Amino acid sequence: DTEVTQTPKHLVMGMTNKKSLKCEQHMGHRAMYWYKQKAKKPPELMFVYSYEKLSINESVPSRFSPECPNSSLLNLHLHALQPEDSALYLCASSQPGRSLANTGELFFGEGSRLTVL
Amino acid sequence: SQKIEQNSEALNIQEGKTATLTCNYTNYSPAYLQWYRQDPGRGPVFLLLIRENEKEKRKERLKVTFDTTLKQSLFHITASQPADSATYLCALAPDVGGFKTIFGAGTRLFVKA
């Protein structure tokens, strides 16, 4: 079982809806990520939070709005999405730091399957 | 632009044989390279990491090689089992502790009993 929990597992929404994806980890990791993955494509980095501050935004459209309320939680707020935004949204966490002991391993959740009608 | 290439065709092998998957990259000088396993509809799971100054890394039935001159990594699963059937993703990161890990599209492996 993964130690990164994502809810909901499945979400269907209309283009005018507002919804949120949630992610939680209790491993004490201080970096948390959102990735988007379409079928047979690689996960694509969207956002990174490091120590609860937004560190990376990969030019993601503003209809996706991330939030990191505390070191364990990461949200992705969705508004006015398009059908092409339908995908598997993956949350991940890692322990930042440049020590040789750091494997840089990303711990992924099971994902939230989003369908936009 | 940075590019990671993995064989998009599925690899079919017989149980007990060694599976070899390839990862090639261009326009990138990664500090380290990772391999992940992904089952359908699930998140990727970390398997192995190899650093730029390492040639080979082993873990149980898994072996990874890293050739920074060829810009290539090979991932081997020895004594393969049907339970090894999954998609295997190659990932590159600019440095340890950095955040911009980028992934290849993965190679689907089928191991037949």
PDB file of C-alpha atoms in Angstrom:
ATOM      1  CA  ASP A   1       0.000   0.000   0.000  1.00  0.00           C
ATOM      2  CA  THR A   2       1.214   3.480  -0.894  1.00  0.00           C
ATOM      3  CA  GLU A   3       1.956   5.931   1.908  1.00  0.00           C
ATOM      4  CA  VAL A   4       0.637   8.828  -0.169  1.00  0.00           C
ATOM      5  CA  THR A   5      -3.143   8.960  -0.138  1.00  0.00           C
ATOM      6  CA  GLN A   6      -5.128  10.666  -2.875  1.00  0.00           C
ATOM      7  CA  THR A   7      -8.845  11.409  -2.933  1.00  0.00           C
ATOM      8  CA  PRO A   8     -11.061  10.982  -4.773  1.00  0.00           C
ATOM      9  CA  LYS A   9      -9.928   8.019  -6.846  1.00  0.00           C
ATOM     10  CA  HIS A  10     -12.336   8.976  -9.625  1.00  0.00           C
ATOM     11  CA  LEU A  11     -13.881  12.343 -10.446  1.00  0.00           C
ATOM     12  CA  VAL A  12     -16.240  13.319 -13.239  1.00  0.00           C
ATOM     13  CA  MET A  13     -16.939  17.016 -13.655  1.00  0.00           C
ATOM     14  CA  GLY A  14     -18.461  19.408 -16.118  1.00  0.00           C
ATOM     15  CA  MET A  15     -16.556  22.288 -17.621  1.00  0.00           C
ATOM     16  CA  THR A  16     -18.279  24.800 -15.335  1.00  0.00           C
ATOM     17  CA  ASN A  17     -17.747  22.872 -12.107  1.00  0.00           C
ATOM     18  CA  LYS A  18     -15.305  23.632  -9.307  1.00  0.00           C
ATOM     19  CA  LYS A  19     -13.735  20.632  -7.634  1.00  0.00           C
ATOM     20  CA  SER A  20     -10.591  19.749  -5.704  1.00  0.00           C
ATOM     21  CA  LEU A  21      -8.163  16.855  -5.601  1.00  0.00           C
ATOM     22  CA  LYS A  22      -6.553  16.068  -2.263  1.00  0.00           C
ATOM     23  CA  CYS A  23      -3.286  14.436  -1.302  1.00  0.00           C
ATOM     24  CA  GLU A  24      -1.899  13.502   2.107  1.00  0.00           C
ATOM     25  CA  GLN A  25       1.383  12.005   3.277  1.00  0.00           C
ATOM     26  CA  HIS A  26       2.705  11.291   6.761  1.00  0.00           C
ATOM     27  CA  MET A  27       6.289  10.388   5.943  1.00  0.00           C
ATOM     28  CA  GLY A  28       7.624  13.779   6.988  1.00  0.00           C
ATOM     29  CA  HIS A  29       8.560  14.643   3.426  1.00  0.00           C
ATOM     30  CA  ARG A  30       8.938  18.345   2.770  1.00  0.00           C
ATOM     31  CA  ALA A  31       8.557  18.298  -1.015  1.00  0.00           C
ATOM     32  CA  MET A  32       5.231  17.503  -2.657  1.00  0.00           C
ATOM     33  CA  TYR A  33       4.363  17.324  -6.321  1.00  0.00           C
ATOM     34  CA  TRP A  34       1.485  17.209  -8.779  1.00  0.00           C
ATOM     35  CA  TYR A  35       1.989  15.275 -11.994  1.00  0.00           C
ATOM     36  CA  LYS A  36      -0.472  14.777 -14.860  1.00  0.00           C
ATOM     37  CA  GLN A  37      -0.442  11.570 -16.873  1.00  0.00           C
ATOM     38  CA  LYS A  38      -2.371  10.719 -20.021  1.00  0.00           C
ATOM     39  CA  ALA A  39      -2.696   7.176 -21.339  1.00  0.00           C
ATOM     40  CA  LYS A  40       0.584   5.722 -22.638  1.00  0.00           C
ATOM     41  CA  LYS A  41       2.356   9.012 -21.907  1.00  0.00           C
ATOM     42  CA  PRO A  42       4.897   9.860 -19.217  1.00  0.00           C
ATOM     43  CA  PRO A  43       3.899  11.671 -16.036  1.00  0.00           C
ATOM     44  CA  GLU A  44       4.319  15.416 -16.646  1.00  0.00           C
ATOM     45  CA  LEU A  45       5.368  17.681 -13.808  1.00  0.00           C
ATOM     46  CA  MET A  46       2.850  20.409 -12.975  1.00  0.00           C
ATOM     47  CA  PHE A  47       3.749  21.885  -9.576  1.00  0.00           C
ATOM     48  CA  VAL A  48       6.258  21.386  -6.786  1.00  0.00           C
ATOM     49  CA  TYR A  49       5.977  22.613  -3.217  1.00  0.00           C
ATOM     50  CA  SER A  50       9.069  22.679  -1.060  1.00  0.00           C
ATOM     51  CA  TYR A  51       8.638  23.433   2.636  1.00  0.00           C
ATOM     52  CA  GLU A  52       5.056  24.497   1.929  1.00  0.00           C
ATOM     53  CA  LYS A  53       6.104  27.110  -0.619  1.00  0.00           C
ATOM     54  CA  LEU A  54       5.443  26.856  -4.348  1.00  0.00           C
ATOM     55  CA  SER A  55       8.816  26.086  -5.872  1.00  0.00           C
ATOM     56  CA  ILE A  56       7.976  25.106  -9.433  1.00  0.00           C
ATOM     57  CA  ASN A  57       5.029  25.891 -11.708  1.00  0.00           C
ATOM     58  CA  GLU A  58       5.561  24.322 -15.103  1.00  0.00           C
ATOM     59  CA  SER A  59       3.517  26.960 -16.940  1.00  0.00           C
ATOM     60  CA  VAL A  60       0.295  25.270 -15.932  1.00  0.00           C
ATOM     61  CA  PRO A  61      -2.964  27.050 -16.964  1.00  0.00           C
ATOM     62  CA  SER A  62      -4.580  29.039 -14.175  1.00  0.00           C
ATOM     63  CA  ARG A  63      -7.643  26.782 -14.206  1.00  0.00           C
ATOM     64  CA  PHE A  64      -5.428  24.522 -12.062  1.00  0.00           C
ATOM     65  CA  SER A  65      -4.664  26.073  -8.687  1.00  0.00           C
ATOM     66  CA  PRO A  66      -2.434  24.271  -6.186  1.00  0.00           C
ATOM     67  CA  GLU A  67      -2.477  24.753  -2.445  1.00  0.00           C
ATOM     68  CA  CYS A  68      -0.302  23.379   0.341  1.00  0.00           C
ATOM     69  CA  PRO A  69      -2.086  24.045   3.667  1.00  0.00           C
ATOM     70  CA  ASN A  70       0.608  22.264   5.703  1.00  0.00           C
ATOM     71  CA  SER A  71       3.537  19.910   5.311  1.00  0.00           C
ATOM     72  CA  SER A  72       1.299  16.848   5.018  1.00  0.00           C
ATOM     73  CA  LEU A  73      -1.401  18.091   2.683  1.00  0.00           C
ATOM     74  CA  LEU A  74      -1.507  19.135  -0.944  1.00  0.00           C
ATOM     75  CA  ASN A  75      -4.594  20.187  -2.863  1.00  0.00           C
ATOM     76  CA  LEU A  76      -5.272  20.862  -6.517  1.00  0.00           C
ATOM     77  CA  HIS A  77      -8.249  23.104  -7.140  1.00  0.00           C
ATOM     78  CA  LEU A  78      -9.946  22.701 -10.491  1.00  0.00           C
ATOM     79  CA  HIS A  79     -12.139  25.266 -12.218  1.00  0.00           C
ATOM     80  CA  ALA A  80     -13.430  25.678 -15.769  1.00  0.00           C
ATOM     81  CA  LEU A  81     -11.537  22.669 -17.030  1.00  0.00           C
ATOM     82  CA  GLN A  82     -11.543  21.459 -20.611  1.00  0.00           C
ATOM     83  CA  PRO A  83     -12.162  17.891 -21.856  1.00  0.00           C
ATOM     84  CA  GLU A  84      -8.468  17.647 -22.778  1.00  0.00           C
ATOM     85  CA  ASP A  85      -7.642  18.014 -19.077  1.00  0.00           C
ATOM     86  CA  SER A  86      -9.017  14.518 -18.518  1.00  0.00           C
ATOM     87  CA  ALA A  87      -6.124  12.452 -17.191  1.00  0.00           C
ATOM     88  CA  LEU A  88      -4.679  10.643 -14.185  1.00  0.00           C
ATOM     89  CA  TYR A  89      -3.448  13.198 -11.648  1.00  0.00           C
ATOM     90  CA  LEU A  90      -0.644  11.900  -9.501  1.00  0.00           C
ATOM     91  CA  CYS A  91       0.570  13.315  -6.231  1.00  0.00           C
ATOM     92  CA  ALA A  92       4.078  12.510  -5.046  1.00  0.00           C
ATOM     93  CA  SER A  93       6.349  13.397  -2.165  1.00  0.00           C
ATOM     94  CA  SER A  94      10.071  13.250  -1.526  1.00  0.00           C
ATOM     95  CA  GLN A  95      12.647  14.338   0.958  1.00  0.00           C
ATOM     96  CA  PRO A  96      14.582  17.308  -0.390  1.00  0.00           C
ATOM     97  CA  GLY A  97      18.263  17.612   0.369  1.00  0.00           C
ATOM     98  CA  ARG A  98      21.567  17.045  -1.372  1.00  0.00           C
ATOM     99  CA  SER A  99      23.109  14.389   0.866  1.00  0.00           C
ATOM    100  CA  LEU A 100      24.486  11.261  -0.762  1.00  0.00           C
ATOM    101  CA  ALA A 101      22.005   9.241   1.255  1.00  0.00           C
ATOM    102  CA  ASN A 102      19.133  10.931  -0.532  1.00  0.00           C
ATOM    103  CA  THR A 103      17.931   8.641  -3.279  1.00  0.00           C
ATOM    104  CA  GLY A 104      15.617  11.296  -4.661  1.00  0.00           C
ATOM    105  CA  GLU A 105      12.907   8.653  -4.634  1.00  0.00           C
ATOM    106  CA  LEU A 106       9.464   9.957  -5.448  1.00  0.00           C
ATOM    107  CA  PHE A 107       6.653   8.332  -3.493  1.00  0.00           C
ATOM    108  CA  PHE A 108       3.509   8.412  -5.602  1.00  0.00           C
ATOM    109  CA  GLY A 109      -0.108   8.054  -4.623  1.00  0.00           C
ATOM    110  CA  GLU A 110      -2.508   5.877  -6.591  1.00  0.00           C
ATOM    111  CA  GLY A 111      -3.759   8.871  -8.528  1.00  0.00           C
ATOM    112  CA  SER A 112      -7.084  10.562  -9.140  1.00  0.00           C
ATOM    113  CA  ARG A 113      -8.691   9.701 -12.469  1.00  0.00           C
ATOM    114  CA  LEU A 114     -10.332  12.885 -13.733  1.00  0.00           C
ATOM    115  CA  THR A 115     -12.886  12.988 -16.530  1.00  0.00           C
ATOM    116  CA  VAL A 116     -14.085  16.367 -17.810  1.00  0.00           C
ATOM    117  CA  LEU A 117     -17.313  16.279 -19.795  1.00  0.00           C
TER     118      LEU A 117
ATOM    119  CA  SER B   1      14.645  20.105 -25.829  1.00  0.00           C
ATOM    120  CA  GLN B   2      15.227  17.365 -23.273  1.00  0.00           C
ATOM    121  CA  LYS B   3      14.004  14.014 -24.454  1.00  0.00           C
ATOM    122  CA  ILE B   4      13.815  10.528 -22.957  1.00  0.00           C
ATOM    123  CA  GLU B   5      13.186   7.608 -25.282  1.00  0.00           C
ATOM    124  CA  GLN B   6      12.016   4.188 -24.231  1.00  0.00           C
ATOM    125  CA  ASN B   7      10.894   1.469 -26.587  1.00  0.00           C
ATOM    126  CA  SER B   8       7.192   2.109 -27.097  1.00  0.00           C
ATOM    127  CA  GLU B   9       6.629  -1.442 -28.315  1.00  0.00           C
ATOM    128  CA  ALA B  10       5.741  -3.964 -25.662  1.00  0.00           C
ATOM    129  CA  LEU B  11       8.357  -6.514 -24.710  1.00  0.00           C
ATOM    130  CA  ASN B  12       7.128 -10.109 -24.527  1.00  0.00           C
ATOM    131  CA  ILE B  13       9.346 -12.683 -22.880  1.00  0.00           C
ATOM    132  CA  GLN B  14       9.070 -16.173 -21.434  1.00  0.00           C
ATOM    133  CA  GLU B  15       9.130 -16.769 -17.710  1.00  0.00           C
ATOM    134  CA  GLY B  16      12.637 -17.406 -16.429  1.00  0.00           C
ATOM    135  CA  LYS B  17      14.344 -15.358 -19.129  1.00  0.00           C
ATOM    136  CA  THR B  18      16.084 -12.026 -18.647  1.00  0.00           C
ATOM    137  CA  ALA B  19      14.184  -8.916 -19.700  1.00  0.00           C
ATOM    138  CA  THR B  20      16.278  -5.986 -20.915  1.00  0.00           C
ATOM    139  CA  LEU B  21      14.743  -2.538 -21.275  1.00  0.00           C
ATOM    140  CA  THR B  22      16.464   0.476 -22.785  1.00  0.00           C
ATOM    141  CA  CYS B  23      16.358   4.168 -21.908  1.00  0.00           C
ATOM    142  CA  ASN B  24      18.047   6.748 -24.138  1.00  0.00           C
ATOM    143  CA  TYR B  25      18.130  10.468 -23.519  1.00  0.00           C
ATOM    144  CA  THR B  26      19.198  13.606 -25.360  1.00  0.00           C
ATOM    145  CA  ASN B  27      19.943  17.223 -24.471  1.00  0.00           C
ATOM    146  CA  TYR B  28      20.310  16.362 -20.810  1.00  0.00           C
ATOM    147  CA  SER B  29      23.089  15.818 -18.302  1.00  0.00           C
ATOM    148  CA  PRO B  30      21.377  14.110 -15.385  1.00  0.00           C
ATOM    149  CA  ALA B  31      22.981  13.690 -12.030  1.00  0.00           C
ATOM    150  CA  TYR B  32      21.121  10.450 -11.600  1.00  0.00           C
ATOM    151  CA  LEU B  33      18.704   8.114 -13.273  1.00  0.00           C
ATOM    152  CA  GLN B  34      15.845   6.204 -11.714  1.00  0.00           C
ATOM    153  CA  TRP B  35      13.640   3.325 -12.759  1.00  0.00           C
ATOM    154  CA  TYR B  36      10.024   3.001 -11.680  1.00  0.00           C
ATOM    155  CA  ARG B  37       7.394   0.341 -12.133  1.00  0.00           C
ATOM    156  CA  GLN B  38       3.818   1.314 -12.964  1.00  0.00           C
ATOM    157  CA  ASP B  39       0.845  -1.027 -12.992  1.00  0.00           C
ATOM    158  CA  PRO B  40      -2.295  -0.065 -14.976  1.00  0.00           C
ATOM    159  CA  GLY B  41      -4.245   2.747 -13.335  1.00  0.00           C
ATOM    160  CA  ARG B  42      -1.810   3.071 -10.438  1.00  0.00           C
ATOM    161  CA  GLY B  43       0.991   5.416  -9.466  1.00  0.00           C
ATOM    162  CA  PRO B  44       4.631   4.616 -10.274  1.00  0.00           C
ATOM    163  CA  VAL B  45       6.703   2.767  -7.680  1.00  0.00           C
ATOM    164  CA  PHE B  46      10.423   3.487  -7.280  1.00  0.00           C
ATOM    165  CA  LEU B  47      12.756   0.558  -8.007  1.00  0.00           C
ATOM    166  CA  LEU B  48      16.353   1.713  -8.371  1.00  0.00           C
ATOM    167  CA  LEU B  49      18.543   4.765  -8.665  1.00  0.00           C
ATOM    168  CA  ILE B  50      21.961   5.031 -10.276  1.00  0.00           C
ATOM    169  CA  ARG B  51      24.205   8.091 -10.084  1.00  0.00           C
ATOM    170  CA  GLU B  52      26.199   9.604 -12.914  1.00  0.00           C
ATOM    171  CA  ASN B  53      29.481   8.310 -11.504  1.00  0.00           C
ATOM    172  CA  GLU B  54      28.201   4.736 -11.171  1.00  0.00           C
ATOM    173  CA  LYS B  55      28.316   2.193 -13.976  1.00  0.00           C
ATOM    174  CA  GLU B  56      26.094  -0.501 -12.521  1.00  0.00           C
ATOM    175  CA  LYS B  57      23.681  -1.037  -9.648  1.00  0.00           C
ATOM    176  CA  ARG B  58      21.986  -4.249  -8.511  1.00  0.00           C
ATOM    177  CA  LYS B  59      19.047  -5.023  -6.289  1.00  0.00           C
ATOM    178  CA  GLU B  60      17.855  -8.613  -5.986  1.00  0.00           C
ATOM    179  CA  ARG B  61      16.845  -9.666  -9.552  1.00  0.00           C
ATOM    180  CA  LEU B  62      17.241  -6.136 -10.932  1.00  0.00           C
ATOM    181  CA  LYS B  63      20.312  -4.631 -12.539  1.00  0.00           C
ATOM    182  CA  VAL B  64      20.736  -1.154 -13.986  1.00  0.00           C
ATOM    183  CA  THR B  65      23.632   0.184 -16.044  1.00  0.00           C
ATOM    184  CA  PHE B  66      24.298   3.820 -16.864  1.00  0.00           C
ATOM    185  CA  ASP B  67      26.518   5.002 -19.705  1.00  0.00           C
ATOM    186  CA  THR B  68      26.743   8.808 -19.704  1.00  0.00           C
ATOM    187  CA  THR B  69      28.815   8.767 -22.905  1.00  0.00           C
ATOM    188  CA  LEU B  70      26.169   6.862 -24.848  1.00  0.00           C
ATOM    189  CA  LYS B  71      23.429   8.640 -22.858  1.00  0.00           C
ATOM    190  CA  GLN B  72      21.821   5.303 -22.197  1.00  0.00           C
ATOM    191  CA  SER B  73      20.641   3.120 -19.351  1.00  0.00           C
ATOM    192  CA  LEU B  74      19.798  -0.563 -19.517  1.00  0.00           C
ATOM    193  CA  PHE B  75      17.418  -2.175 -17.028  1.00  0.00           C
ATOM    194  CA  HIS B  76      17.577  -5.933 -16.582  1.00  0.00           C
ATOM    195  CA  ILE B  77      15.193  -8.272 -14.776  1.00  0.00           C
ATOM    196  CA  THR B  78      16.706 -11.720 -14.388  1.00  0.00           C
ATOM    197  CA  ALA B  79      14.670 -14.893 -13.863  1.00  0.00           C
ATOM    198  CA  SER B  80      11.562 -12.966 -14.881  1.00  0.00           C
ATOM    199  CA  GLN B  81       8.164 -13.917 -13.478  1.00  0.00           C
ATOM    200  CA  PRO B  82       4.601 -13.190 -14.672  1.00  0.00           C
ATOM    201  CA  ALA B  83       4.289 -10.859 -11.656  1.00  0.00           C
ATOM    202  CA  ASP B  84       6.979  -8.667 -13.268  1.00  0.00           C
ATOM    203  CA  SER B  85       4.516  -7.747 -16.030  1.00  0.00           C
ATOM    204  CA  ALA B  86       4.062  -3.976 -15.843  1.00  0.00           C
ATOM    205  CA  THR B  87       5.213  -0.735 -17.450  1.00  0.00           C
ATOM    206  CA  TYR B  88       8.717   0.348 -16.520  1.00  0.00           C
ATOM    207  CA  LEU B  89       9.529   4.061 -16.547  1.00  0.00           C
ATOM    208  CA  CYS B  90      12.935   5.633 -16.797  1.00  0.00           C
ATOM    209  CA  ALA B  91      13.330   8.981 -15.008  1.00  0.00           C
ATOM    210  CA  LEU B  92      16.118  11.560 -15.017  1.00  0.00           C
ATOM    211  CA  ALA B  93      16.883  14.243 -12.464  1.00  0.00           C
ATOM    212  CA  PRO B  94      19.306  17.145 -12.718  1.00  0.00           C
ATOM    213  CA  ASP B  95      20.673  16.667  -9.201  1.00  0.00           C
ATOM    214  CA  VAL B  96      20.059  14.858  -5.955  1.00  0.00           C
ATOM    215  CA  GLY B  97      17.467  16.704  -3.938  1.00  0.00           C
ATOM    216  CA  GLY B  98      16.306  18.640  -6.969  1.00  0.00           C
ATOM    217  CA  PHE B  99      12.720  18.613  -8.036  1.00  0.00           C
ATOM    218  CA  LYS B 100      12.616  18.456 -11.815  1.00  0.00           C
ATOM    219  CA  THR B 101      12.476  14.726 -12.363  1.00  0.00           C
ATOM    220  CA  ILE B 102      11.314  13.977 -15.915  1.00  0.00           C
ATOM    221  CA  PHE B 103       9.945  10.635 -17.060  1.00  0.00           C
ATOM    222  CA  GLY B 104      10.031   8.549 -20.190  1.00  0.00           C
ATOM    223  CA  ALA B 105       6.783   7.095 -21.506  1.00  0.00           C
ATOM    224  CA  GLY B 106       7.783   3.628 -20.349  1.00  0.00           C
ATOM    225  CA  THR B 107       8.047   0.173 -21.868  1.00  0.00           C
ATOM    226  CA  ARG B 108       5.304  -2.379 -21.276  1.00  0.00           C
ATOM    227  CA  LEU B 109       6.673  -5.782 -20.255  1.00  0.00           C
ATOM    228  CA  PHE B 110       4.668  -9.000 -20.533  1.00  0.00           C
ATOM    229  CA  VAL B 111       6.121 -12.134 -18.977  1.00  0.00           C
ATOM    230  CA  LYS B 112       4.406 -15.324 -20.114  1.00  0.00           C
ATOM    231  CA  ALA B 113       4.218 -18.392 -17.918  1.00  0.00           C
TER     232      ALA B 113
END
